[in-house]
Coordinates of C-alpha atoms in Angstrom, one line a residue:
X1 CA 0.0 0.0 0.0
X2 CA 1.4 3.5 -0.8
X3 CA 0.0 6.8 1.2
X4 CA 0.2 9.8 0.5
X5 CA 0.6 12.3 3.4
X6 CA 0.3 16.0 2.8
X7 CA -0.9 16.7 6.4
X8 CA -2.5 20.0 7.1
X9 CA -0.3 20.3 10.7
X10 CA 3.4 21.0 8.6
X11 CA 1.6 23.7 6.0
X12 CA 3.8 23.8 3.1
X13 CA 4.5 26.6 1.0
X14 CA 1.8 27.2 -1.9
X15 CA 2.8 28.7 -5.2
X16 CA 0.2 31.6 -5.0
X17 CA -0.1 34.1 -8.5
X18 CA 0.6 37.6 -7.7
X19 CA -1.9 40.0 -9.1
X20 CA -0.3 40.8 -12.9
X21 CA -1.9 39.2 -15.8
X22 CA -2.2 35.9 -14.6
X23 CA -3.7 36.3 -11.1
X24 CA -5.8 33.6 -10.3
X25 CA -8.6 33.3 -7.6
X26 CA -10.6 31.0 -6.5
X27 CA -13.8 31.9 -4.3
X28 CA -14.0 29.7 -1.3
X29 CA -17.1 27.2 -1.6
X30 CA -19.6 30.0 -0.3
X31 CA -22.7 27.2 -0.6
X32 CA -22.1 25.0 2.5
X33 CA -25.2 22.7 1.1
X34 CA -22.6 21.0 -1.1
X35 CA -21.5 18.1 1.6
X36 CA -24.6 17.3 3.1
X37 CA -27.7 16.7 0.7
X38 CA -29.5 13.5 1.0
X39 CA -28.2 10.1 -0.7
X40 CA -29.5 6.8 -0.6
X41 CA -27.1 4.6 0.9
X42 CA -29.1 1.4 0.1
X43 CA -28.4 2.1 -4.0
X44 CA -26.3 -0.7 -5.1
X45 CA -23.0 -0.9 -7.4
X46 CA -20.5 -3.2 -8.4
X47 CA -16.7 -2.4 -8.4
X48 CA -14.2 -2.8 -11.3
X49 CA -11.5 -3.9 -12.0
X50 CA -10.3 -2.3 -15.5
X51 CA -8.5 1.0 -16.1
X52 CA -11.2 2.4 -18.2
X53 CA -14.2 2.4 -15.8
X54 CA -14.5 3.7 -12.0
X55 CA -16.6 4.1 -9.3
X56 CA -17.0 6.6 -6.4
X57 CA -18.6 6.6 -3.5
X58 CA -19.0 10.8 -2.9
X59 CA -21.1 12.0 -0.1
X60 CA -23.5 14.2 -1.6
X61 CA -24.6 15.2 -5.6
X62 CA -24.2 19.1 -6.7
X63 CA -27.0 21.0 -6.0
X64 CA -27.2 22.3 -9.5
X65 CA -25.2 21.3 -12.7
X66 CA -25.7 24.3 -14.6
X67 CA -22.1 26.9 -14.0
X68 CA -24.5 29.2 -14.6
X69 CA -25.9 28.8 -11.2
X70 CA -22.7 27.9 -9.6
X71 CA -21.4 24.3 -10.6
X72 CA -18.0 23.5 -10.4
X73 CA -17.9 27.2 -9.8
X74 CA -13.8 26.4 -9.2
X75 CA -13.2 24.4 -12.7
X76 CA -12.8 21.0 -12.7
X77 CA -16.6 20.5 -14.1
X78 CA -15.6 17.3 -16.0
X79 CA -18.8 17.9 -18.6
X80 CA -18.5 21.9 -18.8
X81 CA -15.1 23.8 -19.3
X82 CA -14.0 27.6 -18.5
X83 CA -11.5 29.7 -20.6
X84 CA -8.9 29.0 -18.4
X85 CA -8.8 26.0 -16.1
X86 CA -6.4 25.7 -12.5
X87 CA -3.5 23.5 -12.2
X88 CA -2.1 21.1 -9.2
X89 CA 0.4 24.2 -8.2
X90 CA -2.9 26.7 -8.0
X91 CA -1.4 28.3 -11.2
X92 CA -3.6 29.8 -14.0
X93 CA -3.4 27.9 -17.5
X94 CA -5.7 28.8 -20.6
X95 CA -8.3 26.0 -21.7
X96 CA -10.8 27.2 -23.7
X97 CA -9.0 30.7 -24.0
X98 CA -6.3 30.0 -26.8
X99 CA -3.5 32.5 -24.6
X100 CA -3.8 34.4 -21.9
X101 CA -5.7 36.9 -21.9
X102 CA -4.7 40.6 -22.7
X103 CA -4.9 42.8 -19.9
X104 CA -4.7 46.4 -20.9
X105 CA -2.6 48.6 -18.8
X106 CA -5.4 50.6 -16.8
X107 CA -6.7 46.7 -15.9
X108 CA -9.9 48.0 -17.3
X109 CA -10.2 45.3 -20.2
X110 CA -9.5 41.6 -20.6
X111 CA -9.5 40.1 -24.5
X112 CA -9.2 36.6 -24.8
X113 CA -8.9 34.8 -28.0
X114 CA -10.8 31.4 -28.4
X115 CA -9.9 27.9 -29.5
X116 CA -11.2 27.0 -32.4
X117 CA -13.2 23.7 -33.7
X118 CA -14.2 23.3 -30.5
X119 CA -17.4 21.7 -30.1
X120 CA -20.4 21.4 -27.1
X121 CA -21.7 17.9 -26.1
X122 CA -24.9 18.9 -28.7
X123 CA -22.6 18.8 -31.7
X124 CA -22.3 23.4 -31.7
X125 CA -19.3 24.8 -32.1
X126 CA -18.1 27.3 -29.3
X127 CA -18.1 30.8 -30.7
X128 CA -18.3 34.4 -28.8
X129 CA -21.4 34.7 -28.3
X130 CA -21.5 31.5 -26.5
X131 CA -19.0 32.7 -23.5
X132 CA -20.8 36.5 -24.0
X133 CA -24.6 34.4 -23.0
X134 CA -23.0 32.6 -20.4
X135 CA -21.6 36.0 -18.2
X136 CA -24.5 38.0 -18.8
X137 CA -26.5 35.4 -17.0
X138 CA -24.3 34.4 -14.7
X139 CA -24.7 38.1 -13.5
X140 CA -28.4 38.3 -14.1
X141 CA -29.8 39.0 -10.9
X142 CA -33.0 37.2 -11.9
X143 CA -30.8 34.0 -11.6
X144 CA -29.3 34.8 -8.3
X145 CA -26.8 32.7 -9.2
X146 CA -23.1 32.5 -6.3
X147 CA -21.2 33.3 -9.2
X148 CA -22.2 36.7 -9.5
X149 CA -20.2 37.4 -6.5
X150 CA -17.2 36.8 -8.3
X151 CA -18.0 39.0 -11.3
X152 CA -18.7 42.6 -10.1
X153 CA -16.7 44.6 -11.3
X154 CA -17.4 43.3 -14.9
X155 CA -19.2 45.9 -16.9
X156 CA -19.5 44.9 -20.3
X157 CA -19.2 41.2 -21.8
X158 CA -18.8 41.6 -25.7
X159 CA -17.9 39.8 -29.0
X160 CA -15.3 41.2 -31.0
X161 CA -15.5 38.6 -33.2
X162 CA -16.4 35.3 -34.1
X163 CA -13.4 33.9 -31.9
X164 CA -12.7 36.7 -29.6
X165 CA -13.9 38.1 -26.4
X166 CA -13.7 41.5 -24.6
X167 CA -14.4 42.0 -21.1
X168 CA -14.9 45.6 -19.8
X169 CA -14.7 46.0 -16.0
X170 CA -15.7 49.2 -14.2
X171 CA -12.5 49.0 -11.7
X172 CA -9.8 46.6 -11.3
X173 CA -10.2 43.9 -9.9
X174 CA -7.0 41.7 -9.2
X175 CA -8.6 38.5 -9.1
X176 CA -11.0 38.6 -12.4
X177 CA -8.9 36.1 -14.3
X178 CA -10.4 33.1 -12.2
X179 CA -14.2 34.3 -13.0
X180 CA -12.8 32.5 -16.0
X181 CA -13.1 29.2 -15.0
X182 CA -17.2 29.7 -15.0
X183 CA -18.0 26.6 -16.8
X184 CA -19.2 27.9 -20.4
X185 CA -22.3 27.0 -22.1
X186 CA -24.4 27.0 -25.2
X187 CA -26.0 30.5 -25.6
X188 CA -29.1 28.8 -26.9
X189 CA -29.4 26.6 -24.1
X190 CA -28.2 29.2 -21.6
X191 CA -31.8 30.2 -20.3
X192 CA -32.6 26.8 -19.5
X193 CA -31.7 26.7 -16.0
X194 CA -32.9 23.7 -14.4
X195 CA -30.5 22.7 -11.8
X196 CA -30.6 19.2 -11.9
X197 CA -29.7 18.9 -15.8
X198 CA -26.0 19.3 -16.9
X199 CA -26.5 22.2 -20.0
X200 CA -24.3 20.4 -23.4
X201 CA -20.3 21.6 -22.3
X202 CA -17.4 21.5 -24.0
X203 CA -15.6 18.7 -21.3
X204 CA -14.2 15.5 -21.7
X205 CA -17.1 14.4 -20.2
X206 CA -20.6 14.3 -20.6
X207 CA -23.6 12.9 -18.5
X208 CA -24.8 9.8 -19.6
X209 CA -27.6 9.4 -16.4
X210 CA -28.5 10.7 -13.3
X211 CA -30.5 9.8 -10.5
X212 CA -31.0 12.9 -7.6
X213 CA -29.4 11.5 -4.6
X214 CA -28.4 8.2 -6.0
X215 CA -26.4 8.2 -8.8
X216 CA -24.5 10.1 -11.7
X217 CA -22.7 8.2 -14.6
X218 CA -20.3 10.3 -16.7
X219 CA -19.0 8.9 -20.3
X220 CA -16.6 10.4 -22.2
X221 CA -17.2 12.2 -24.7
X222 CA -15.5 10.5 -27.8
X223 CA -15.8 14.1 -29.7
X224 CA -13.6 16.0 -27.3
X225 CA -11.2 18.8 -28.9
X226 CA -8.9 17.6 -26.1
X227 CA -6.9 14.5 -25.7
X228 CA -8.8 11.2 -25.4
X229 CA -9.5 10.3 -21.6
X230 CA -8.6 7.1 -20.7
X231 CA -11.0 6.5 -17.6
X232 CA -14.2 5.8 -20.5
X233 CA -16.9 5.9 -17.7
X234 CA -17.2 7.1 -14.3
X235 CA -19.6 6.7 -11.9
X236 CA -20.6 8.6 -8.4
X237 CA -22.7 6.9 -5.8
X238 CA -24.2 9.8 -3.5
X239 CA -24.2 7.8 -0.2
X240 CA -24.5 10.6 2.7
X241 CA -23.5 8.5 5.6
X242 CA -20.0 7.9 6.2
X243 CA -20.3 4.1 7.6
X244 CA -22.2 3.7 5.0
X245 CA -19.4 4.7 2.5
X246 CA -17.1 2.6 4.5
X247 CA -18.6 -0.5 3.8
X248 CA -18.7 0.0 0.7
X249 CA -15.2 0.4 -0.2
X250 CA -14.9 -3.1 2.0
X251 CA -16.9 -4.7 0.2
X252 CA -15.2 -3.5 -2.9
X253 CA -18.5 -2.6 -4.2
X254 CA -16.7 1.2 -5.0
X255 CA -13.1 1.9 -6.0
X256 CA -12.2 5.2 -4.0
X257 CA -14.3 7.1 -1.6
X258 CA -14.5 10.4 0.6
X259 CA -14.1 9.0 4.2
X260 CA -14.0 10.6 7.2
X261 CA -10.3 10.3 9.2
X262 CA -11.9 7.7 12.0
X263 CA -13.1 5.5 9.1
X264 CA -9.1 4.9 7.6
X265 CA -7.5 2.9 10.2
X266 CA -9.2 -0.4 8.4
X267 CA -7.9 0.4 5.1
X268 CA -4.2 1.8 5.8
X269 CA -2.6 -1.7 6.3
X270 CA -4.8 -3.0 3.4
X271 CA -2.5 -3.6 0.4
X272 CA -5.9 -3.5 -1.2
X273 CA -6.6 0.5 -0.7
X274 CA -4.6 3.2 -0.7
X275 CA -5.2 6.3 1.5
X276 CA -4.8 9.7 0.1
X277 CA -4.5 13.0 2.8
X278 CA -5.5 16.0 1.0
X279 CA -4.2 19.5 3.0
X280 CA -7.0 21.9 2.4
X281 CA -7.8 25.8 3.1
X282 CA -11.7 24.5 4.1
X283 CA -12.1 26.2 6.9
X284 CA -15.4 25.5 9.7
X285 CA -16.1 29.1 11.3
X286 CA -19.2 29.9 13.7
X287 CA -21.3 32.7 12.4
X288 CA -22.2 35.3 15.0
X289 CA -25.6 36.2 13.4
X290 CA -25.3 40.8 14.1
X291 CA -28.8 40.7 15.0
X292 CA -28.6 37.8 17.9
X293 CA -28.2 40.1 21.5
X294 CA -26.1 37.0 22.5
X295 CA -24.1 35.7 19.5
X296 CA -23.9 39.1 18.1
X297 CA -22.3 40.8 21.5
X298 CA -18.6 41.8 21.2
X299 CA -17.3 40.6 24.6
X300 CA -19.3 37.1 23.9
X301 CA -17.8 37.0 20.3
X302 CA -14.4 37.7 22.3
X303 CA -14.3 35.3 24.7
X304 CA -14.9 32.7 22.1
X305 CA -12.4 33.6 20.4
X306 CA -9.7 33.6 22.6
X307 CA -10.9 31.0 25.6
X308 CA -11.9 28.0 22.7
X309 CA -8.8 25.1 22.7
X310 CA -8.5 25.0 18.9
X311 CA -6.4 22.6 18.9
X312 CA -8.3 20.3 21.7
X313 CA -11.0 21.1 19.2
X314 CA -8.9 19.0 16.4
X315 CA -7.7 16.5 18.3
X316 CA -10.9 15.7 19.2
X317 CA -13.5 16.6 17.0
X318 CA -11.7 16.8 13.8
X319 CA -9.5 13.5 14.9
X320 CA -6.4 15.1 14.6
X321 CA -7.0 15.5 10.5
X322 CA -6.7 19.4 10.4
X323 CA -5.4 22.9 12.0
X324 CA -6.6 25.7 13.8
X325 CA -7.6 28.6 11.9
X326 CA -7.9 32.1 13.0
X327 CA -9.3 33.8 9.4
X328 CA -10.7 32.9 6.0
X329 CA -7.3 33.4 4.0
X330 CA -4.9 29.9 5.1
X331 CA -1.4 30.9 6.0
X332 CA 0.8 30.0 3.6
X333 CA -1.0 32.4 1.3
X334 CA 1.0 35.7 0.7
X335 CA -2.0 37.8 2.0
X336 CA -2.0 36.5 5.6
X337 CA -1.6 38.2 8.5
X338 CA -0.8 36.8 12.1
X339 CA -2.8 39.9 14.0
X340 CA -5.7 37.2 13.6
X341 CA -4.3 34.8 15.4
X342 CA -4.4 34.3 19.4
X343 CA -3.6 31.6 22.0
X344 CA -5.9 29.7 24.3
X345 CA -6.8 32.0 27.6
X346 CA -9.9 30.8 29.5
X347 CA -8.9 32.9 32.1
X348 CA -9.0 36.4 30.1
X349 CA -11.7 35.5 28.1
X350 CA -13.9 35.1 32.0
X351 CA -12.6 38.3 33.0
X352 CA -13.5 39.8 29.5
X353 CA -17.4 38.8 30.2
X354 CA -17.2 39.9 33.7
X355 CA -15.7 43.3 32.8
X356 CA -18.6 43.0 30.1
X357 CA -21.1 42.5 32.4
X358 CA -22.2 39.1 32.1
X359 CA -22.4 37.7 35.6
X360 CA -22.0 34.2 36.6
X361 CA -25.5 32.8 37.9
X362 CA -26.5 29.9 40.2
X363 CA -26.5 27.2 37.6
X364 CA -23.5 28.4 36.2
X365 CA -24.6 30.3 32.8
X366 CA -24.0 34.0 32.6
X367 CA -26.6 36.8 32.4
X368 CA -26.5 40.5 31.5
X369 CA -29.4 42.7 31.9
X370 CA -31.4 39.9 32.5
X371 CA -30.9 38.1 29.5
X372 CA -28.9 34.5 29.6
X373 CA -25.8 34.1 27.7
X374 CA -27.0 31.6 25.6
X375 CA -27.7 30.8 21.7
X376 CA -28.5 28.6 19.8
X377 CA -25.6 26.8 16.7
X378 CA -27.2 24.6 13.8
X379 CA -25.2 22.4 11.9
X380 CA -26.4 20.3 9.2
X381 CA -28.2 16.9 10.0
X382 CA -26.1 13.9 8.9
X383 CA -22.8 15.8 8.9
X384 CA -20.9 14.4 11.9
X385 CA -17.3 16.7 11.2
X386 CA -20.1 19.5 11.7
X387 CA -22.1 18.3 14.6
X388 CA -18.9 17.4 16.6
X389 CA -17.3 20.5 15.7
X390 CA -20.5 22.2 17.4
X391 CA -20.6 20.1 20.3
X392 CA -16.7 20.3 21.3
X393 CA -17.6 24.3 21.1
X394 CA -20.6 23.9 22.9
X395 CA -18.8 21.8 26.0
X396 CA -15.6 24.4 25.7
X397 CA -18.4 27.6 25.6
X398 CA -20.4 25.7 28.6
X399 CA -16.8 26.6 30.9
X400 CA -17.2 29.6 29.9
X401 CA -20.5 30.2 31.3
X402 CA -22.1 30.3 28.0
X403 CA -25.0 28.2 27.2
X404 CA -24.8 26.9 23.5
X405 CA -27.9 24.8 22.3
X406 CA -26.9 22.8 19.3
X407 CA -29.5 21.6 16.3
X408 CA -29.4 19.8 13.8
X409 CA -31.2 20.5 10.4
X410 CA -31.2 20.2 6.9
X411 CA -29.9 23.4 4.7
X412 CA -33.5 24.1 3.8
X413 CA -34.4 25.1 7.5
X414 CA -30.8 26.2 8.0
X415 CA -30.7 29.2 5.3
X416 CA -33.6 30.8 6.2
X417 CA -32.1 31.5 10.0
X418 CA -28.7 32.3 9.6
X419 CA -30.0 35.8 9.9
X420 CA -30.9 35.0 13.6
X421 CA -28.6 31.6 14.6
X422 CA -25.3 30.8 14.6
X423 CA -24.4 28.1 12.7
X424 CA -20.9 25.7 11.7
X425 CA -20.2 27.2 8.5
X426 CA -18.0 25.9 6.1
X427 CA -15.6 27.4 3.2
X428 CA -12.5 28.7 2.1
X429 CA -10.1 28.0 -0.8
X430 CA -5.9 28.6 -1.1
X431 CA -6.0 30.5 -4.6
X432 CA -6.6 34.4 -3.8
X433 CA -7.9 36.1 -0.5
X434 CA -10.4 38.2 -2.8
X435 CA -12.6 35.7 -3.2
X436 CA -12.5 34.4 -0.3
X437 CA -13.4 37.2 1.5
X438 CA -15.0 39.8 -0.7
X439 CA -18.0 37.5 -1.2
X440 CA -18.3 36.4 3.1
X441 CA -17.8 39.9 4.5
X442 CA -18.7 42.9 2.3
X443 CA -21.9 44.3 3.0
X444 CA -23.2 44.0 -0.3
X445 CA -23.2 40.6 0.2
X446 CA -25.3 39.9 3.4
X447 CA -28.3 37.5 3.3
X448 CA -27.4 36.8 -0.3
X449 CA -28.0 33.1 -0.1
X450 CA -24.7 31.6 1.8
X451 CA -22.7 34.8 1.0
X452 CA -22.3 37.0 4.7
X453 CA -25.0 35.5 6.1
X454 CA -25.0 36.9 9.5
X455 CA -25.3 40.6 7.9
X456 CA -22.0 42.0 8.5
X457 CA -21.9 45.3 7.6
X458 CA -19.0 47.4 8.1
X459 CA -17.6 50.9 6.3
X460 CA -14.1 49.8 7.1
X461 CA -14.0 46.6 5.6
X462 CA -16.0 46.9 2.7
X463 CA -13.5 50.0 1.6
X464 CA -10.4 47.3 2.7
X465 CA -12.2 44.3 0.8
X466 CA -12.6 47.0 -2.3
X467 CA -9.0 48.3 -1.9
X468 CA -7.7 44.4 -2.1
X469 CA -9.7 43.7 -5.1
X470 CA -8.8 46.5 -6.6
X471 CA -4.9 46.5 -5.7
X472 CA -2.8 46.4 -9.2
X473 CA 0.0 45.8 -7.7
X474 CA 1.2 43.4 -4.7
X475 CA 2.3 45.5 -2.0
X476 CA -0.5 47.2 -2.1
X477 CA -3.0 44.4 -2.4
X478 CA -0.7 42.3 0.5
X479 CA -1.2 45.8 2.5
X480 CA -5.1 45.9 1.9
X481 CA -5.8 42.0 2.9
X482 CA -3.6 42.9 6.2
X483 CA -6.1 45.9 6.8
X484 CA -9.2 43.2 6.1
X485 CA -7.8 40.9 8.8
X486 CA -7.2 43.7 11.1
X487 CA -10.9 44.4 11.1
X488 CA -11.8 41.0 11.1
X489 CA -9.7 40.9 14.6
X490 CA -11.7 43.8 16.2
X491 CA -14.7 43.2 14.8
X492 CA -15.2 39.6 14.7
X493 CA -18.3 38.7 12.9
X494 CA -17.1 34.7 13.0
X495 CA -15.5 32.8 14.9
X496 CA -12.7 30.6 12.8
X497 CA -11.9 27.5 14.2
X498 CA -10.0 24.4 12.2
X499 CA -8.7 23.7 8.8
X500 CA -10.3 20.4 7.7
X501 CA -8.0 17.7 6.6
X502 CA -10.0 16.1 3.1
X503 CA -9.2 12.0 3.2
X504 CA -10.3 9.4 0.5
X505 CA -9.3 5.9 0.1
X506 CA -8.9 4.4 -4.1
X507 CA -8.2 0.9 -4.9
X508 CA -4.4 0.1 -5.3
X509 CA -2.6 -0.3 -8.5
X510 CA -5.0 0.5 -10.5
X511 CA -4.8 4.0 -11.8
X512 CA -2.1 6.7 -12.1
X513 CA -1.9 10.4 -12.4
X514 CA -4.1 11.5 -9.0
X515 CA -1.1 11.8 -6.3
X516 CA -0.4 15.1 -7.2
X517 CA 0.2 18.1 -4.2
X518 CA -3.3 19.6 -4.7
X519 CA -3.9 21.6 -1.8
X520 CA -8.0 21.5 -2.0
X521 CA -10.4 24.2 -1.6
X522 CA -14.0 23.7 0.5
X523 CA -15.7 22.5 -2.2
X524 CA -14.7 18.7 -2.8
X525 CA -17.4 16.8 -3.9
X526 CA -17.0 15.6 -8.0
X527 CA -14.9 18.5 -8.3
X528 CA -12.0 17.5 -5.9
X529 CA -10.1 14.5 -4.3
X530 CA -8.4 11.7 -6.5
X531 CA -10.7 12.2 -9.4
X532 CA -9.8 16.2 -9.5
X533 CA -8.4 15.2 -12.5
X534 CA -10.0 12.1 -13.5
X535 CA -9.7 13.1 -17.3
X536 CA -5.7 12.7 -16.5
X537 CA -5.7 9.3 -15.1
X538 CA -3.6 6.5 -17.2
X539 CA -4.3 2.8 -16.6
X540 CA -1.9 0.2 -14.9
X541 CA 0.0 -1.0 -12.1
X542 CA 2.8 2.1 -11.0

């Protein structure tokens, strides 16, 4: 058996692009929905044993396949393809684009030449007007669609001419080249939004079936502009719970799975499987709704932050298979800034709440004014990471003298009360700090879906979050992202906990071309692990 061991707790350095032509961002996985949506474990599948078919067991199917409305909104769609696509070293290469693009010198405008005899799964041929249909939707606020996050400072999406593509953005904005993964689509089928059907794309893959929360089946598509896949078929088994996923790969009814870290000990002396440890910037945060008395208090915000054991935290409910985090942007990334971080201080953070005014009562939870120190955290039913992460908080806030009721529910009763409740929030991505902030903290953002959604709403950040975005040039964009984690320190609308170590298991000998040093982002459902780059995979014993 051979492992592979990238392990979040020695971070390595990441080969980040500055913010010149080729700056790529990546927006961290804003839409926690994505790991927990139901599955039924019970469907069944047969494992292989040939280098041209494979099957995954994945914990959840997209909630949409349309990029329009956000899929694969990172790349790696597999069926749909951007103009530029990301690389293992979280570099920027063309894909769809023909060269980089041209960046004029005000950063005001970004041609991009197309490749050519290029077709969509429907037998079209990519053209401008194809990737012009695609951004103007994306941006349609009648879609609401995540991605529109990413694309606001674009003014103008035009066709020069048949094979060429000028955007037109109304300020700079540092990290516009990765809007240019957004999957590109048909503009005659670009209106047809219905999330559950994969719009024809240009990938080496296209979707033979799929079955909501049982199955998808991917073929590939044997008139791709690209080179020939070797893996001919791929299939994902949505099975939500982790035992359940477990068994599977034991039985050898799957060839690779998502596991959680507690479910690897059976498989790591099994010549049979082979473990891969993904380090990740996917952060799990608590946010501190600003309309909760409670949660949305300063000295309550405080005291979590500085008397929680992050580290007891992983050890125990992450299993030791992650970090602790302090902010959104990971700390290998140029942009980081240690003022967010602090050590473990119960005893400040009591005195903090008793200089506040919260007074230990009888039975041991605080009260101010009258009013208990107590709120309530969801997390999403079925996701145990989540609900132990919530519970190790709510035993280390209970010493605190803070009463933290945990509840589990699905996204659909989630959304509609992060405006209120706290909740385990997941996200983050190791790419750009842009778009992994912009889209979580400027106030532009709140209650837009899973974008800000306690409502944070602050002068000084949104004109730091605007200065970074806009930053040309890298001392002053390193300058601006030190200003946004400044005010993240005083203000402290979340509460960043852990770094969340990604783990999979794939059957041995088999396959080649997967171990590369991907650092992963949130989002790591089709679109990450092993089968990142399934289209890459060769056949045979290494």
């Amino acid at each position: 058996m051979r492992t592979i061991r990238t392990h979040a707790s020695r971070p390595r350095p990441l080969t980040l692009i500055s913010t010149g032509v080729l700056a790529l961002a990546v927006a961290g996985c804003t839409d926690p929905t994505i790991e927990d949506t139901s599955a039924d474990p019970g469907a069944s599948t047969s494992g292989t044993t040939g280098a041209e078919d494979v099957i995954v067991a994945s914990a959840s199917d997209p909630d949409t396949f349309n990029p329009v409305l956000g899929y694969a909104r990172w790349g790696d769609g597999k069926v749909s393809e951007g103009l530029v696509a990301l690389t293992d070293d979280l570099t920027v290469e063309p894909l769809l684009a023909d060269a980089p693009p041209v960046v004029s010198e005000d950063g005001l405008t970004y041609t991009v030449g197309l490749q050519q005899d290029v077709l969509f799964h429907d037998g079209t041929e990519l053209d401008a007007q194809d990737v012009v249909a695609t951004y103007q939707a994306a941006v349609d606020p009648e879609n609401a669609s995540a991605v529109a996050a990413d694309l606001t400072a674009m003014e103008q999406v035009e066709a020069v001419d048949e094979h060429t593509v000028r955007f037109t953005l109304e300020a700079p904005q540092s990290s516009f080249v990765t809007a240019m993964v957004l999957g590109i689509v048909p503009a005659e089928t670009v209106r047809d939004l219905d999330a559950e059907t994969a719009p024809p794309g240009t990938g080496p893959y296209r979707m033979e079936s799929y079955r909501p929360g049982e199955r998808l089946v991917l073929e590939a598509n044997e008139d791709y502009w690209g080179e020939q896949p070797q893996v001919q078929r791929a299939t994902f088994v949505f099975v939500d719970d982790d035992a359940s996923r477990a068994a599977r790969v034991a039985s050898g009814e799957v060839d690779a799975a998502i596991l959680p870290t507690q479910a690897l000990d059976r498989f790591e002396s099994d010549p049979d499987w082979e473990v891969v440890r993904r380090d990740t910037a996917d952060f799990r945060a608590l946010v501190m709704p600003e309309s909760d008395p409670v949660a949305g208090d300063p000295a309550i915000r405080r005291a979590l932050h500085t008397g929680i054991d992050r580290q007891a935290l992983v050890d125990g409910a992450l299993a030791g298979a992650g970090r602790p985090a302090y902010g959104p942007i990971p700390p290998e990334a140029p942009e980081y800034s240690e003022v967010v971080e602090t050590g473990t201080d119960v005893a400040g953070a009591e005195e903090l709440l008793d200089e506040a005014g919260w007074v230990v009562g009888d039975d041991g939870v605080r009260s101010k004014d009258g009013r208990r120190a107590e709120f309530t955290l969801m997390f999403p039913a079925g996701d145990t990471l989540r609900q132990n992460v919530a519970l190790e908080v709510q035993a280390q806030a209970d010493d605190l003298g803070i009463e933290v009721e945990t509840e589990g529910l699905s996204w659909e009763a989630i959304e509609p009360r992060m405006s209120e409740d706290a909740v385990v929030y997941g996200s983050g991505n190791p790419y750009n700090a842009d778009l992994s902030t912009y889209p979580l903290f400027h106030s532009s953002r709140a209650f837009q879906g899973f974008d800000n959604p306690g409502g944070y709403d602050s002068a000084e950040m949104d004109a730091a979050l605007q200065a970074g975005r806009a930053a040309q040039d890298e001392d002053a964009r390193v300058q601006a992202y030190a200003d946004v984690q400044e005010e993240l320190a005083q203000d402290l609308p979340w509460v960043f906990l852990a770094y969340v170590e990604h783990d999979y298991v794939i059957r041995a000998d088999t396959w080649s071309g997967y171990d590369v040093p991907l650092v992963e982002p949130h989002e790591h459902g089709l679109q990450g692990g092993p089968w990142w780059n399934l289209q890459a995979w060769t056949g045979g014993a290494r």
